[in-house]
Tab-separated table of C-alpha atoms in Angstrom:
chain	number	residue	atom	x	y	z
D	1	UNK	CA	103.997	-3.673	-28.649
D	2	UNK	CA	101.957	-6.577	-29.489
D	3	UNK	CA	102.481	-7.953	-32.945
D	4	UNK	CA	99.024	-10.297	-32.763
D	5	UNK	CA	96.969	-7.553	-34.830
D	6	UNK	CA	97.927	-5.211	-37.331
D	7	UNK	CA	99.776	-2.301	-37.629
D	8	UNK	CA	97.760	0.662	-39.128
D	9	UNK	CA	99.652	3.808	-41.026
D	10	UNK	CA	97.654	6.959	-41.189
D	11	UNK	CA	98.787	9.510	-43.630
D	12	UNK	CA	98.073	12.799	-42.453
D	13	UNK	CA	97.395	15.982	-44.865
D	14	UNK	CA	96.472	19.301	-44.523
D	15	UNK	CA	93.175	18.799	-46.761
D	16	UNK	CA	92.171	21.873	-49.722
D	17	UNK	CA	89.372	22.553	-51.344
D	18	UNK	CA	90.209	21.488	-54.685
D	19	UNK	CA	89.872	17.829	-54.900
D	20	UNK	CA	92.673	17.337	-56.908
D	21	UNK	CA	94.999	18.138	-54.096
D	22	UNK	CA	93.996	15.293	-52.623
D	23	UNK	CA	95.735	12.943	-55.676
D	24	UNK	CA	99.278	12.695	-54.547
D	25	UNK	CA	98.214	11.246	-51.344
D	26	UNK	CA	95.800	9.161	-52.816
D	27	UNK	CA	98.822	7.427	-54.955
D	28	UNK	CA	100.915	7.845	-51.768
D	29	UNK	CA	98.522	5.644	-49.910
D	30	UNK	CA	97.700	3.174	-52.817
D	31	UNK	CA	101.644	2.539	-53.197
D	32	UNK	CA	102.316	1.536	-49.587
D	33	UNK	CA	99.102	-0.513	-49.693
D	34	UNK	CA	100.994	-2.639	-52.391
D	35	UNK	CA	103.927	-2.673	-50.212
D	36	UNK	CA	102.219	-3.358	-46.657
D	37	UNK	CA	99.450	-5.803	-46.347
D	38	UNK	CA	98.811	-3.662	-43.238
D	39	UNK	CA	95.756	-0.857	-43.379
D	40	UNK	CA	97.174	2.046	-44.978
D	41	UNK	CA	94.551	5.279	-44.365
D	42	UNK	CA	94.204	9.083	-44.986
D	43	UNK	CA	93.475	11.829	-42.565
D	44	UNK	CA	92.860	15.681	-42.756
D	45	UNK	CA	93.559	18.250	-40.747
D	46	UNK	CA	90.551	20.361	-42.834
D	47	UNK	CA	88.921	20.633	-45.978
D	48	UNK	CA	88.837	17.174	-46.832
D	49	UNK	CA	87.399	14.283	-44.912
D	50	UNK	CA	88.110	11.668	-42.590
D	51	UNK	CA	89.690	13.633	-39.903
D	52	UNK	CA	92.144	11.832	-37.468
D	53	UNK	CA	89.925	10.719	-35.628
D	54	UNK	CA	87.630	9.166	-37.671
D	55	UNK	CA	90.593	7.289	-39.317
D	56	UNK	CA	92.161	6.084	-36.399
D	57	UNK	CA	88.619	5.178	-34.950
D	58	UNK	CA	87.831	3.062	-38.081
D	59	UNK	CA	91.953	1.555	-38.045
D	60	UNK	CA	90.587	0.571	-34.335
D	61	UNK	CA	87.723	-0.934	-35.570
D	62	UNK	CA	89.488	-2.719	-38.158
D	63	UNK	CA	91.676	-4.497	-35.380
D	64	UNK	CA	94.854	-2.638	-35.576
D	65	UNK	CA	96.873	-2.677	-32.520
D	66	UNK	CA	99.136	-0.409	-33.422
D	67	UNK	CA	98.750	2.680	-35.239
D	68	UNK	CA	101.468	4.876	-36.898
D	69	UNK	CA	100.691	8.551	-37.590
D	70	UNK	CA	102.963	9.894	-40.447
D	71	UNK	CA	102.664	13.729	-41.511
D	72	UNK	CA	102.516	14.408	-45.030
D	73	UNK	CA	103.967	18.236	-44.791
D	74	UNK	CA	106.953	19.721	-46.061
D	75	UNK	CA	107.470	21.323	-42.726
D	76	UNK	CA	106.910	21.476	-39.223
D	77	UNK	CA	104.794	24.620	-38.830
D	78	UNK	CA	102.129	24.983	-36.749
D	79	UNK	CA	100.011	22.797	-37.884
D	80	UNK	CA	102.530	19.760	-37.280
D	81	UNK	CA	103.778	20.778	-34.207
D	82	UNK	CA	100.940	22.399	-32.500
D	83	UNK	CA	97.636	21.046	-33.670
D	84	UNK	CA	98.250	17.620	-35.156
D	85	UNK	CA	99.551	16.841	-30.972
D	86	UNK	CA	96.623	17.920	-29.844
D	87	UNK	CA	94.544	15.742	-32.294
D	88	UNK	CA	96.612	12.977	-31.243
D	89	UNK	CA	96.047	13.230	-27.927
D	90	UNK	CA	92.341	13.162	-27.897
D	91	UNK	CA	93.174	9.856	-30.239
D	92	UNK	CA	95.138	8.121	-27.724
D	93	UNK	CA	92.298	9.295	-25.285
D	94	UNK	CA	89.461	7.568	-27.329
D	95	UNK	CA	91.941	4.222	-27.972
D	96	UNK	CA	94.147	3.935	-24.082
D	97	UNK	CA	95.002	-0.108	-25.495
D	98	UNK	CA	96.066	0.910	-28.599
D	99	UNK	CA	99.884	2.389	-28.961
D	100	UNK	CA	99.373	5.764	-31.329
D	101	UNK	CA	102.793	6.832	-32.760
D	102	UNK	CA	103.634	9.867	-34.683
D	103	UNK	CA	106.115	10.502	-37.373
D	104	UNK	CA	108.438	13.546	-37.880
D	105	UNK	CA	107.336	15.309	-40.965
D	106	UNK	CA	108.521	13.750	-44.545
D	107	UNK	CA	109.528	17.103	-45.593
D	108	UNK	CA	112.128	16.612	-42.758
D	109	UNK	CA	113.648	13.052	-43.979
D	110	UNK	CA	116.975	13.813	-46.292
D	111	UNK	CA	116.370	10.701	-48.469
D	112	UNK	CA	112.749	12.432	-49.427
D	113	UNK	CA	114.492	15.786	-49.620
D	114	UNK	CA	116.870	14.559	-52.217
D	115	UNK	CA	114.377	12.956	-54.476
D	116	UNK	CA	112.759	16.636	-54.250
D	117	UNK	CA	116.161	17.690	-55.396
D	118	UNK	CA	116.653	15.448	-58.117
D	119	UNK	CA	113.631	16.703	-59.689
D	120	UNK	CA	114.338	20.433	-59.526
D	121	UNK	CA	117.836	19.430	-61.337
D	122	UNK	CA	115.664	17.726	-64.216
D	123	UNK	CA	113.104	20.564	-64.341
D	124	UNK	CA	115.787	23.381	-64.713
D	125	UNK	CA	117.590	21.067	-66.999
D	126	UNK	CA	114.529	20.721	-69.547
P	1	UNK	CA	116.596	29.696	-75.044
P	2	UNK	CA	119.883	31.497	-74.615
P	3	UNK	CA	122.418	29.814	-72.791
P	4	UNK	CA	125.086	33.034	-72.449
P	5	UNK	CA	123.495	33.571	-68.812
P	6	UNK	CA	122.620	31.883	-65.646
P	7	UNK	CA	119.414	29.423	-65.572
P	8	UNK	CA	118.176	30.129	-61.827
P	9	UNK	CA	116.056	28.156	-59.804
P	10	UNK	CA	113.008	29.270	-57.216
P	11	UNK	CA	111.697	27.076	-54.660
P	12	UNK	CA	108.333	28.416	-54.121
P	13	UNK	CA	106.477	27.244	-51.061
P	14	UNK	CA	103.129	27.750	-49.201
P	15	UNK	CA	104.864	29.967	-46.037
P	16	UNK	CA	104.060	29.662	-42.765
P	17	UNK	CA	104.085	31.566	-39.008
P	18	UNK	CA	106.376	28.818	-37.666
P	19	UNK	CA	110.377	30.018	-39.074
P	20	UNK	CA	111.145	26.408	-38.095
P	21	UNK	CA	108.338	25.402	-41.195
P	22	UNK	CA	110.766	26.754	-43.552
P	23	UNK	CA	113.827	24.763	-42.261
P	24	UNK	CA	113.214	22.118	-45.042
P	25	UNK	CA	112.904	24.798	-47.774
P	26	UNK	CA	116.371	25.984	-46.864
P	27	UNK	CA	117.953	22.290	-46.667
P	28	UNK	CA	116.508	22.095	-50.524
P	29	UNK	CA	118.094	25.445	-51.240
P	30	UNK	CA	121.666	24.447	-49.781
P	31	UNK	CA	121.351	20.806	-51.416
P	32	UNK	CA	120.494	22.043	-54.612
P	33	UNK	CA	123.354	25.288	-54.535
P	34	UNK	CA	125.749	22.731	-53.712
P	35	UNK	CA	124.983	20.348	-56.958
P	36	UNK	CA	124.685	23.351	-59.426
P	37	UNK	CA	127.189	26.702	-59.757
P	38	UNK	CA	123.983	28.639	-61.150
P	39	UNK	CA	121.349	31.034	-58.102
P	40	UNK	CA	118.762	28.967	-56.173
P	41	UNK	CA	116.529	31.065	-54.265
P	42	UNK	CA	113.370	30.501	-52.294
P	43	UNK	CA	109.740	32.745	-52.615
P	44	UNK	CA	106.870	31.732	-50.659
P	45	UNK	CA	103.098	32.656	-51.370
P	46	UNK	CA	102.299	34.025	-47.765
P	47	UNK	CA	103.376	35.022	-43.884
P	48	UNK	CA	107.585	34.808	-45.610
P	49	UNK	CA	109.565	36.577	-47.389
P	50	UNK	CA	110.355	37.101	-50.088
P	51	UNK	CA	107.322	37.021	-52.474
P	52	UNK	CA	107.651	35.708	-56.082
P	53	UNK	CA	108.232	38.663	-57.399
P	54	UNK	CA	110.992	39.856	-55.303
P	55	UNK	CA	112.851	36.687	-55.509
P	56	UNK	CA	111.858	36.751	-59.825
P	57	UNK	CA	113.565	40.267	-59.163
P	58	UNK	CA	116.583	39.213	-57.797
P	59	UNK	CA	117.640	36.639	-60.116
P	60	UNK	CA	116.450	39.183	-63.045
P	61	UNK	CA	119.414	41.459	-61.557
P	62	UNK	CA	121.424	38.417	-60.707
P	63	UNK	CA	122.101	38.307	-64.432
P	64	UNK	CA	119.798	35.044	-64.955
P	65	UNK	CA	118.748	34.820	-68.445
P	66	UNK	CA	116.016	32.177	-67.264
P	67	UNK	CA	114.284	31.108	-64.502
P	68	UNK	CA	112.499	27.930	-63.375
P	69	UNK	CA	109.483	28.249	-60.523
P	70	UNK	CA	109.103	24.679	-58.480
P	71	UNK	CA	106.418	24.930	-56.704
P	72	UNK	CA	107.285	22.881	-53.594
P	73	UNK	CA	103.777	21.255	-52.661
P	74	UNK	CA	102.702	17.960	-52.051
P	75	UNK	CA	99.144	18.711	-53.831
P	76	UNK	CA	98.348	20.631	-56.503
P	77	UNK	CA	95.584	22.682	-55.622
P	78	UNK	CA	93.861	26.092	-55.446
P	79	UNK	CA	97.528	27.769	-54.441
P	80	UNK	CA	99.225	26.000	-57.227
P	81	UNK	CA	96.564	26.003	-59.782
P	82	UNK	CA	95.088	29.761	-59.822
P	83	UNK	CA	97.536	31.802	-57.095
P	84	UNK	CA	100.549	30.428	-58.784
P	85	UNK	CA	99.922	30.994	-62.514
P	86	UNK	CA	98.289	34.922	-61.362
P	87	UNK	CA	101.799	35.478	-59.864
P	88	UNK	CA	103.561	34.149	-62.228
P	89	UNK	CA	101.595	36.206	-65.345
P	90	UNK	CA	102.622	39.050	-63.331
P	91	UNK	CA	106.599	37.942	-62.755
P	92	UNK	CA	106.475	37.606	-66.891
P	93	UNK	CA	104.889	41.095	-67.521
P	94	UNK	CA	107.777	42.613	-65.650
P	95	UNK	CA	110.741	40.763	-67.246
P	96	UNK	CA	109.607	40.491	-70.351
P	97	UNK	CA	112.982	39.284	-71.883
P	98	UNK	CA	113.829	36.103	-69.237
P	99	UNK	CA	111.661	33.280	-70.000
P	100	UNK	CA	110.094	32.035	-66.614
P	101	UNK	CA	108.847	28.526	-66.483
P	102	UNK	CA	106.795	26.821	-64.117
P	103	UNK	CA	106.980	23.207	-62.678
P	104	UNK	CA	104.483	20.753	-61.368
P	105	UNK	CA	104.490	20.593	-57.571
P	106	UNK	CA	107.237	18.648	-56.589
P	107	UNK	CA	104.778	16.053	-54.984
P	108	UNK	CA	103.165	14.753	-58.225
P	109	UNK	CA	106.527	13.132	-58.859
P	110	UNK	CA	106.703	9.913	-58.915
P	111	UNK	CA	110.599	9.049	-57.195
P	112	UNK	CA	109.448	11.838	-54.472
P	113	UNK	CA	106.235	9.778	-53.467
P	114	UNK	CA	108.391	6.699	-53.827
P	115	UNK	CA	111.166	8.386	-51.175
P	116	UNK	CA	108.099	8.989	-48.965
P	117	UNK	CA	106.442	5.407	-49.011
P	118	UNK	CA	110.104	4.408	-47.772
P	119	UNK	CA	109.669	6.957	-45.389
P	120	UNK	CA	106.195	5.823	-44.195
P	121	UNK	CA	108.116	2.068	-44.500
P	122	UNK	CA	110.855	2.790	-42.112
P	123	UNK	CA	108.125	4.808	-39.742
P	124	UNK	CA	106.266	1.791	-39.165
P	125	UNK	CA	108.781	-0.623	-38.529
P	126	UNK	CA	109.735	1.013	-35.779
């Protein structure tokens, strides 16, 4: 993988109608844009806009050369495993030059599990 | 609040067609049994079982004397902000006598988003 450009993160949600959902990712994306002096965008499967596409169109625009997909979901339903690949796909169709990786699910990592746990041993100690 | 009984926990997720979606849900569950001696179950709002209600049930019979509801979403939105609370005004009328509180979705917390910008981290330095 070429390291000349940059490497893009996507964060990818399922999207809701309330806007409000949309504020944990939003401070999701601003904290890793601290972190990373990389692009750092959102995506949506529905609902809520960009979609994938858009976002990885405008990461390609933005001279990323390398783009890293990561799926904001607890698990890997349907969505994760069935339409986000096929959303991908038609990504990696539009962009042939430019590599298009894809995460496992957060909701899958232990270390993000435990923090979940942590904070239903504070809640139920309140 | 009395403290004569057991204080049980609910993990209440979104549900899904997918039984591998709720593979996280139950990796919570089992974390969280293992770090306390008092019930941990999981409810989901749709497509698994149980429902709120049932699971509220259980633990009611389960001799807990109070129950906490995590809601187990990233965003809250419609589901967490007007399904929730309706169940949960229900779960109350029935057991009057076990206080049932309800926490914000686990992904307003501020150590789980930090867990999943290392996440995203580690994702993109691969």
């Amino acid at each position: 993988m070429s390291k000349s450009g940059k490497h893009g993160i996507i964060l990818f949600g399922h999207g809701a109608r309330d806007p409000r959902w949309g504020e944990p990712f939003e401070r999701l994306a601003a904290k890793l844009r601290v972190l990373r002096g990389e692009p750092v965008s959102l995506a949506f499967l529905e609902l809520m806009s960009p979609d994938l596409p858009a976002a990885v169109a405008r990461q390609a625009a933005g001279a990323c050369d390398a783009i890293t997909i990561v799926p904001v979901f607890f698990g890997q339903g349907g969505h994760v495993r069935r339409d986000l690949p096929e959303i991908v796909d038609k990504c990696r169709a539009a962009h042939p030059n430019i590599p298009i990786s894809c995460a496992i699910a957060v909701g899958e990592d232990d270390a993000v599990l435990d923090a979940v746990v942590e904070y239903c041993l504070r809640q139920s100690d309140q």
